[in-house]
Amino acid sequence: MTAEPRAPGPPSRRGVLRAGGAGAVAAAAGGVMAGCAPGAGDGVGSDGRVTIQMWHGQTDLAAKVIKSLAAEFERGHPDIRVDLGGGVLADAMLQKVTAALAAGSYPDIAYVFGSDLASVARSPQVVDLTADVRRGPTPWKNYWAPARDAVTVNGRVRALPALLDCLAVVCNKKLFADAGLDLPEAGWTWREFTDTARRLTDAGKGRFGTGWPGTGDEDTVWRLWPLVWDLGGDVIADDGRSIGFAKAGVRALEVVQDLARDKSVYLDPKPGSEQMYQVFLSGRMGMVVTAPWQLPDIRQAEMDYHVVPLPSFSRRPMTISGPDTWTLFDNGEARTKAARTFVTWLTQPAQDSRWDVEAGSLPLSRRSEDRPAWREHATRTPGLSVFTEAVSSARVRPVHPAYPRVSRALGQAIVSVLLGRSSPADAVRRCADESNAALLIPR
C-alpha cells in the first residue's frame, strides 16, 4: 500500500501506511454519518439505477483522476452511479471504516491500506472476491505477485489491489560528483551503502548521506523489512506465534546503528517524512530510499538524479512493495454486484495504466505495463524503469491482524537505535516481547 505535476499520488504516500493518530480518530468519529445517504436501502432508485458509495481516500490530482475515471465508467454503465462523497483521506480510513461498520452505515468501496486489510477483513461485511478473480476480465494471473499477496487473507481474496509501489534508492548526482564518488549500481551491498553515506556526509555544510523517518510509524518500519528478508528472516515465524526476525533483526538494525554512529543519517522527527524529502530536494542529502511517487517532486526540483535498486547483503535483488486496496462491503445484492462491476472495470489494464501514469502508481499487471500510455510515461521519466523492474523481486508484509502491533514495536526499536539509546540486540529483544504477546492473542 498507494502520495503527484507535483506528487499526485494518494494522500501522504510519503507516510506510507502510517497509523492515523488522535487527529484521525477524531475525524473518523466526527464523520461517520457524513455522506452516508447511499447506505440506506438497497441503493436502487425508482429508475432502476443503482447508486454505490466509494470512499476513495485521495486528494489533489489523484482525486481528480478517480473522479474522471468514475465519470467515464458511468457513461459506459448508465445503470450504475458512483457517489464519491463522504469518506476521509486514506491515512484516517481505518478509523472511519471501523466506526462505520460499528454504526451499520458503511460505503460499498473504500481505499484501505494493505497493512490494515487483515483487520478490516475480520468483518463479515467485507466481500469475498475469491470467485470473482478466478473468472471474468480481472487479470488476476497477470498481477504482480505483491499485488496478489497484499489482498489475500488466509487464502481468500478480500479486496482488489488499488496501488502498487516499491522501494529503491535515488541519488543526487551532483553530491556524488562533489564527493568524488562513483554512482552505485545494481548488486551493491548495505556495507557499501553505509560507507557511501558516511563519505557523502559533511557536517560543516549541513549535508547528510541519507535519511530515515524517525517517528516509529510504518514509514519507519517498512524500510527495514528488505534487510530482514535478505538475511533469511521473516516478519512472523512459521509457527505464527512469534516474530521471525529475532536474529535477522539484530543484523538489520546494525546497519541502522552504523548510520547513526557515523552521523550520516538525517532523522526526520515528524510524521510523513516531509522534512526528510525537503532536505534531499534542497541538495543537502546524497541518497534517499523512496518509492516512485517521489520522482515528480525530484524532477520538479530540477535535480540531476540516479535511481538504483536497494542494496542487499547477498547482492541479490530484494525490495518491499506496499500495495493498497479497494475493499468492498456488502450493502445488499444490487449494490455489491455494482461495486464488483466498478472495481473490476477500474483495475483493467486500460484504466489501471491511466491511473498509474496520472496518479503515481506502478502497473498492477504485465498487461498494464504493456499499454502504450505507460510505456511512453516510463520512457520520459528517468529511473522509473528501475522501480518497475524491482517489483519482480518485491515482497509484501504479511496480511495479519497482529501486524500493526508488530510494526509499532519494531518502529520503537528502530528509533531507539537511531537515537543511540539502545543496542540492536536489546531493541529486538524488547520488540520481541511486545510482538510475541500480540501474536499469541487468538484472532
XYZ file of C-alpha atoms in Angstrom:
443
model
C 0.000 0.000 0.000
C -0.559 3.992 -2.863
C 1.030 10.314 -2.071
C 1.981 13.671 -7.902
C 2.522 17.536 -11.739
C 3.692 17.605 -8.134
C 3.275 14.336 -6.404
C -0.301 13.378 -7.244
C -0.288 10.026 -5.561
C -2.650 9.024 -2.832
C -2.591 11.252 0.214
C 0.574 11.240 2.210
C 2.174 8.295 0.417
C 5.375 9.683 1.880
C 3.985 8.433 5.197
C 3.175 5.052 3.733
C 0.619 3.179 5.792
C 1.331 5.162 8.922
C -1.171 4.940 11.747
C -3.791 7.673 11.824
C -3.245 9.053 15.340
C -5.598 11.063 17.533
C -6.486 13.585 14.851
C -7.561 10.855 12.507
C -9.602 9.172 15.232
C -11.393 12.435 15.871
C -12.017 12.890 12.168
C -13.366 9.390 11.949
C -15.673 9.841 14.903
C -16.912 13.172 13.621
C -17.500 11.993 10.084
C -19.057 8.560 10.421
C -22.509 9.621 9.324
C -21.452 12.292 6.844
C -22.037 11.412 3.232
C -23.592 8.053 4.041
C -27.020 8.553 2.467
C -26.420 5.757 -0.070
C -26.005 3.421 2.899
C -29.769 3.386 3.359
C -31.814 0.825 1.466
C -30.583 -1.256 -1.413
C -29.333 1.704 -3.469
C -31.731 1.036 -6.358
C -33.574 4.155 -7.481
C -37.046 4.374 -8.961
C -35.451 4.413 -12.400
C -33.633 1.135 -11.674
C -30.248 2.854 -11.392
C -28.005 1.502 -8.605
C -26.029 4.009 -6.542
C -22.827 2.867 -4.840
C -20.671 4.913 -2.499
C -16.902 4.954 -2.718
C -14.588 6.390 -0.086
C -11.615 6.868 -2.379
C -9.206 8.402 0.158
C -7.443 10.569 -2.437
C -6.570 14.235 -2.566
C -5.408 16.758 -5.172
C -4.666 15.339 -8.611
C -5.289 11.719 -7.593
C -8.815 12.685 -6.520
C -9.392 14.344 -9.889
C -8.199 11.216 -11.664
C -10.546 8.916 -9.749
C -13.459 11.311 -10.348
C -12.686 11.365 -14.066
C -12.496 7.577 -14.180
C -15.784 7.256 -12.298
C -17.460 9.617 -14.771
C -16.131 7.569 -17.678
C -17.438 4.394 -16.046
C -20.889 5.903 -15.600
C -21.053 6.840 -19.273
C -20.448 3.210 -20.189
C -22.652 1.841 -17.399
C -25.743 4.079 -17.260
C -27.424 1.751 -14.760
C -24.768 2.454 -12.076
C -23.988 5.723 -10.307
C -20.759 6.117 -8.296
C -21.084 8.517 -5.362
C -17.616 9.768 -4.374
C -18.815 11.876 -1.453
C -18.086 11.168 2.189
C -15.102 9.347 3.492
C -11.777 10.723 4.675
C -8.219 10.794 3.451
C -6.532 7.416 3.301
C -4.452 7.998 6.440
C -7.647 8.035 8.531
C -9.603 5.438 6.581
C -9.133 2.558 9.017
C -10.666 4.524 11.882
C -13.587 5.724 9.802
C -14.347 2.355 8.248
C -14.176 0.667 11.654
C -16.571 3.204 13.126
C -18.873 2.977 10.104
C -19.061 -0.806 10.370
C -19.966 -0.495 14.038
C -22.664 2.048 13.162
C -24.033 -0.084 10.324
C -23.604 2.707 7.793
C -20.608 1.918 5.610
C -19.651 2.518 1.982
C -19.645 -0.015 -0.824
C -15.964 0.550 -1.619
C -13.128 2.018 0.463
C -9.427 2.651 -0.145
C -7.822 0.557 2.607
C -4.090 0.380 3.244
C -2.693 -3.093 2.666
C -1.405 -3.386 6.231
C -4.924 -2.671 7.519
C -6.757 -5.172 5.334
C -6.452 -8.120 7.725
C -8.092 -6.118 10.497
C -10.889 -4.833 8.261
C -11.477 -8.236 6.646
C -12.437 -9.712 10.008
C -15.811 -8.042 9.469
C -18.406 -10.304 7.815
C -19.473 -7.281 5.781
C -16.270 -7.389 3.713
C -16.980 -9.030 0.360
C -15.042 -12.178 -0.541
C -13.751 -11.748 -4.099
C -12.039 -15.117 -4.481
C -14.536 -16.448 -7.017
C -14.605 -13.149 -8.916
C -10.875 -13.084 -9.637
C -10.978 -16.623 -10.997
C -13.433 -15.729 -13.712
C -14.322 -12.760 -15.858
C -11.987 -9.994 -17.008
C -9.923 -9.483 -13.828
C -6.262 -10.045 -14.916
C -5.526 -11.943 -11.693
C -2.802 -14.220 -13.056
C -1.150 -11.214 -14.699
C -0.982 -9.193 -11.477
C 2.481 -8.954 -9.993
C 2.875 -11.304 -7.035
C 2.974 -8.459 -4.458
C -0.374 -7.185 -5.738
C -1.934 -10.631 -5.328
C -0.324 -11.316 -1.963
C -1.418 -7.983 -0.484
C -5.127 -8.703 -0.954
C -5.107 -12.358 0.112
C -6.071 -13.141 3.710
C -5.946 -16.758 4.872
C -6.063 -17.954 1.277
C -9.097 -15.813 0.338
C -9.073 -12.708 -1.867
C -10.631 -9.985 0.289
C -10.008 -6.932 -1.905
C -8.580 -5.857 -5.250
C -5.215 -4.091 -5.477
C -5.530 -0.324 -5.885
C -1.906 0.810 -5.924
C 1.494 -0.799 -6.346
C 4.880 0.617 -5.415
C 8.292 -0.485 -4.156
C 11.438 0.986 -2.658
C 14.673 1.908 -4.409
C 17.445 4.461 -3.801
C 17.549 7.845 -5.506
C 20.959 9.561 -5.618
C 21.857 13.213 -6.121
C 24.446 13.062 -8.903
C 25.975 16.444 -8.050
C 26.698 15.491 -4.459
C 28.282 12.215 -5.586
C 30.487 14.125 -8.027
C 31.425 16.688 -5.359
C 32.457 13.840 -3.036
C 34.413 12.098 -5.796
C 32.202 9.006 -5.604
C 31.031 6.729 -8.370
C 27.287 6.238 -8.595
C 26.159 2.891 -7.169
C 24.988 0.087 -9.416
C 22.622 -2.835 -9.017
C 24.087 -5.560 -6.805
C 25.666 -3.221 -4.257
C 25.658 -4.087 -0.551
C 24.451 -2.468 2.638
C 28.063 -2.090 3.714
C 28.696 -0.109 0.544
C 25.560 1.919 1.289
C 26.708 2.887 4.796
C 30.245 3.622 3.579
C 28.856 5.817 0.807
C 26.548 7.623 3.232
C 29.491 8.373 5.510
C 31.592 9.745 2.640
C 28.729 11.910 1.416
C 28.212 13.451 4.854
C 29.682 16.892 5.553
C 28.617 18.310 8.918
C 30.162 21.690 8.133
C 27.891 22.080 5.108
C 24.894 20.553 6.831
C 24.917 17.648 4.382
C 23.768 14.118 5.162
C 24.471 10.861 3.408
C 20.903 9.612 3.703
C 17.753 9.905 5.802
C 15.340 7.768 7.817
C 11.872 8.578 9.188
C 12.154 8.801 12.959
C 8.625 8.694 14.332
C 8.382 4.921 14.696
C 5.427 4.647 12.336
C 5.067 2.326 9.342
C 7.157 4.659 7.194
C 9.984 3.992 9.654
C 9.383 0.253 9.700
C 8.800 -0.903 6.131
C 12.299 0.201 5.105
C 13.835 -2.451 7.374
C 11.931 -5.499 6.115
C 14.018 -5.968 2.923
C 17.110 -6.310 5.110
C 15.370 -8.859 7.330
C 14.115 -10.910 4.378
C 17.501 -10.879 2.656
C 19.040 -12.281 5.833
C 16.583 -15.168 5.843
C 14.252 -13.743 8.473
C 10.554 -13.021 8.247
C 8.003 -10.812 9.953
C 6.211 -13.719 11.620
C 7.754 -17.139 12.293
C 6.353 -20.266 10.685
C 4.596 -21.216 13.916
C 2.580 -17.979 13.759
C 3.197 -17.402 17.463
C 6.401 -15.387 17.439
C 8.391 -12.970 15.321
C 10.601 -14.387 12.602
C 13.387 -11.816 12.886
C 14.905 -12.374 16.319
C 18.333 -12.921 14.715
C 17.996 -11.207 11.333
C 16.550 -8.119 13.001
C 19.705 -7.602 15.038
C 21.917 -7.677 11.937
C 19.499 -5.398 10.070
C 19.500 -2.891 12.920
C 23.291 -2.906 12.927
C 23.059 -1.153 9.557
C 20.860 1.479 11.189
C 23.321 1.699 14.063
C 26.228 2.266 11.651
C 24.373 5.169 10.028
C 23.585 6.720 13.400
C 27.119 6.221 14.721
C 28.585 7.890 11.620
C 26.078 10.751 11.953
C 25.392 10.204 8.264
C 21.626 9.862 8.582
C 19.070 12.658 8.829
C 16.406 11.596 11.316
C 13.039 13.122 10.421
C 11.155 13.799 13.666
C 7.757 14.449 12.068
C 5.172 12.072 10.572
C 5.048 11.924 6.796
C 8.799 12.314 6.162
C 8.207 15.726 4.596
C 11.295 17.220 6.208
C 13.491 14.349 5.057
C 12.412 14.881 1.469
C 12.846 18.632 1.760
C 16.432 18.100 2.884
C 17.015 15.816 -0.104
C 15.341 18.155 -2.597
C 17.342 21.109 -1.279
C 20.593 19.342 -2.164
C 21.663 18.544 1.406
C 21.273 14.756 1.243
C 23.107 12.400 -1.075
C 20.756 9.390 -1.130
C 17.154 8.751 -0.185
C 15.294 5.453 -0.031
C 11.913 6.132 -1.594
C 9.176 4.947 -3.941
C 8.232 6.099 -7.467
C 5.691 8.623 -6.252
C 8.607 10.845 -5.197
C 10.030 11.178 -8.725
C 7.781 14.069 -9.850
C 8.934 16.207 -6.909
C 12.551 15.337 -7.665
C 12.132 16.246 -11.327
C 10.344 19.470 -10.424
C 13.329 20.406 -8.251
C 15.438 20.014 -11.441
C 17.783 17.614 -9.695
C 20.121 15.515 -11.783
C 19.403 12.130 -10.202
C 20.175 8.447 -10.465
C 17.934 5.554 -9.384
C 19.432 2.259 -8.237
C 17.833 -0.822 -6.642
C 18.070 -1.263 -2.892
C 21.351 -2.690 -1.602
C 21.365 -6.179 -0.114
C 23.649 -8.373 1.973
C 23.600 -11.166 -0.596
C 23.938 -8.974 -3.717
C 20.646 -10.496 -4.849
C 17.745 -8.141 -5.596
C 15.380 -7.586 -2.682
C 12.819 -4.845 -2.066
C 9.426 -4.279 -0.493
C 6.132 -3.312 -2.039
C 3.295 -1.703 -0.077
C 0.155 -2.237 -2.192
C -3.092 -0.595 -1.112
C -6.539 -1.966 -1.805
C -10.076 -1.344 -2.984
C -12.091 -3.149 -0.307
C -15.770 -3.909 -0.907
C -18.545 -4.046 1.710
C -21.853 -5.878 1.464
C -24.795 -3.481 1.237
C -27.124 -5.928 -0.448
C -27.068 -7.878 -3.680
C -27.668 -4.993 -6.107
C -25.047 -2.663 -4.636
C -22.489 -5.427 -4.146
C -22.848 -6.501 -7.773
C -22.488 -2.885 -8.946
C -19.415 -2.361 -6.739
C -17.812 -5.511 -8.140
C -18.512 -4.269 -11.654
C -16.889 -0.903 -10.949
C -13.681 -2.107 -9.269
C -13.250 -4.841 -11.880
C -13.504 -2.186 -14.600
C -11.203 0.156 -12.643
C -8.402 -2.409 -12.421
C -8.459 -3.380 -16.089
C -5.225 -2.506 -17.947
C -6.748 0.432 -19.871
C -7.924 2.144 -16.683
C -5.056 0.936 -14.500
C -2.409 2.320 -16.859
C -4.163 5.695 -16.817
C -4.290 5.657 -13.010
C -0.622 4.634 -12.909
C 0.507 7.472 -15.157
C -1.654 10.215 -13.682
C -1.770 9.238 -10.016
C 1.662 7.775 -9.340
C 1.285 4.003 -9.112
C 3.230 1.221 -10.778
C 1.330 -1.083 -13.186
C -0.633 -3.774 -11.360
C -0.078 -6.293 -14.137
C 2.108 -7.067 -17.103
C -0.791 -6.146 -19.363
C -0.923 -2.672 -17.808
C 2.836 -2.311 -18.213
C 2.476 -3.100 -21.918
C -0.061 -0.314 -22.526
C 1.262 2.496 -24.773
C 0.402 5.154 -22.173
C 2.606 3.521 -19.542
C 5.443 2.801 -21.956
C 5.537 6.435 -23.047
C 5.402 7.609 -19.431
C 8.244 5.290 -18.411
C 10.369 6.435 -21.344
C 10.108 10.094 -20.406
C 10.627 9.520 -16.646
C 14.286 8.670 -15.901
C 14.701 5.936 -13.319
C 11.082 4.803 -13.333
C 12.013 1.533 -15.013
C 14.229 0.658 -12.034
C 11.170 0.656 -9.787
C 9.108 -1.329 -12.287
C 11.798 -3.973 -12.685
C 12.269 -4.179 -8.904
C 8.641 -5.236 -8.398
C 9.525 -8.721 -9.640
C 11.751 -9.227 -6.574
C 9.477 -7.423 -4.123
C 7.794 -8.944 -1.105
C 4.916 -7.622 0.975
C 4.253 -7.527 4.688
C 2.037 -10.333 5.966
C -1.678 -9.636 5.837
C -2.106 -10.483 9.505
C -4.282 -8.776 12.142
C -1.359 -8.616 14.592
C 0.915 -6.831 12.119
C 0.131 -3.305 13.408
C 1.321 -4.331 16.881
C 4.491 -5.897 15.470
C 5.094 -2.771 13.397
C 4.631 -0.483 16.382
C 7.108 -2.483 18.455
C 9.692 -2.582 15.666
C 9.208 1.124 14.987
C 10.133 1.874 18.587
C 13.150 -0.413 18.264
C 14.412 1.335 15.127
C 14.041 4.790 16.648
C 15.844 3.720 19.832
C 18.805 2.569 17.730
C 18.757 5.680 15.538
C 18.872 7.823 18.671
C 21.678 5.741 20.199
C 19.517 4.769 23.155
C 19.646 1.034 22.591
C 21.812 -1.624 21.028
C 20.308 -3.636 18.161
C 20.165 -6.770 20.331
C 18.359 -5.036 23.202
C 15.987 -3.259 20.815
C 14.987 -6.504 19.107
C 14.559 -8.238 22.453
C 12.059 -5.613 23.626
C 10.344 -5.720 20.239
C 10.012 -9.498 20.504
C 8.466 -9.309 23.972
C 5.671 -6.994 22.797
C 5.194 -8.577 19.385
C 5.083 -12.166 20.619
C 2.465 -11.240 23.195
C 0.325 -9.776 20.396
C 0.796 -12.855 18.219
C -0.438 -15.139 20.998
C -3.833 -13.419 21.135
C -6.452 -15.649 19.450
C -7.920 -13.992 16.351
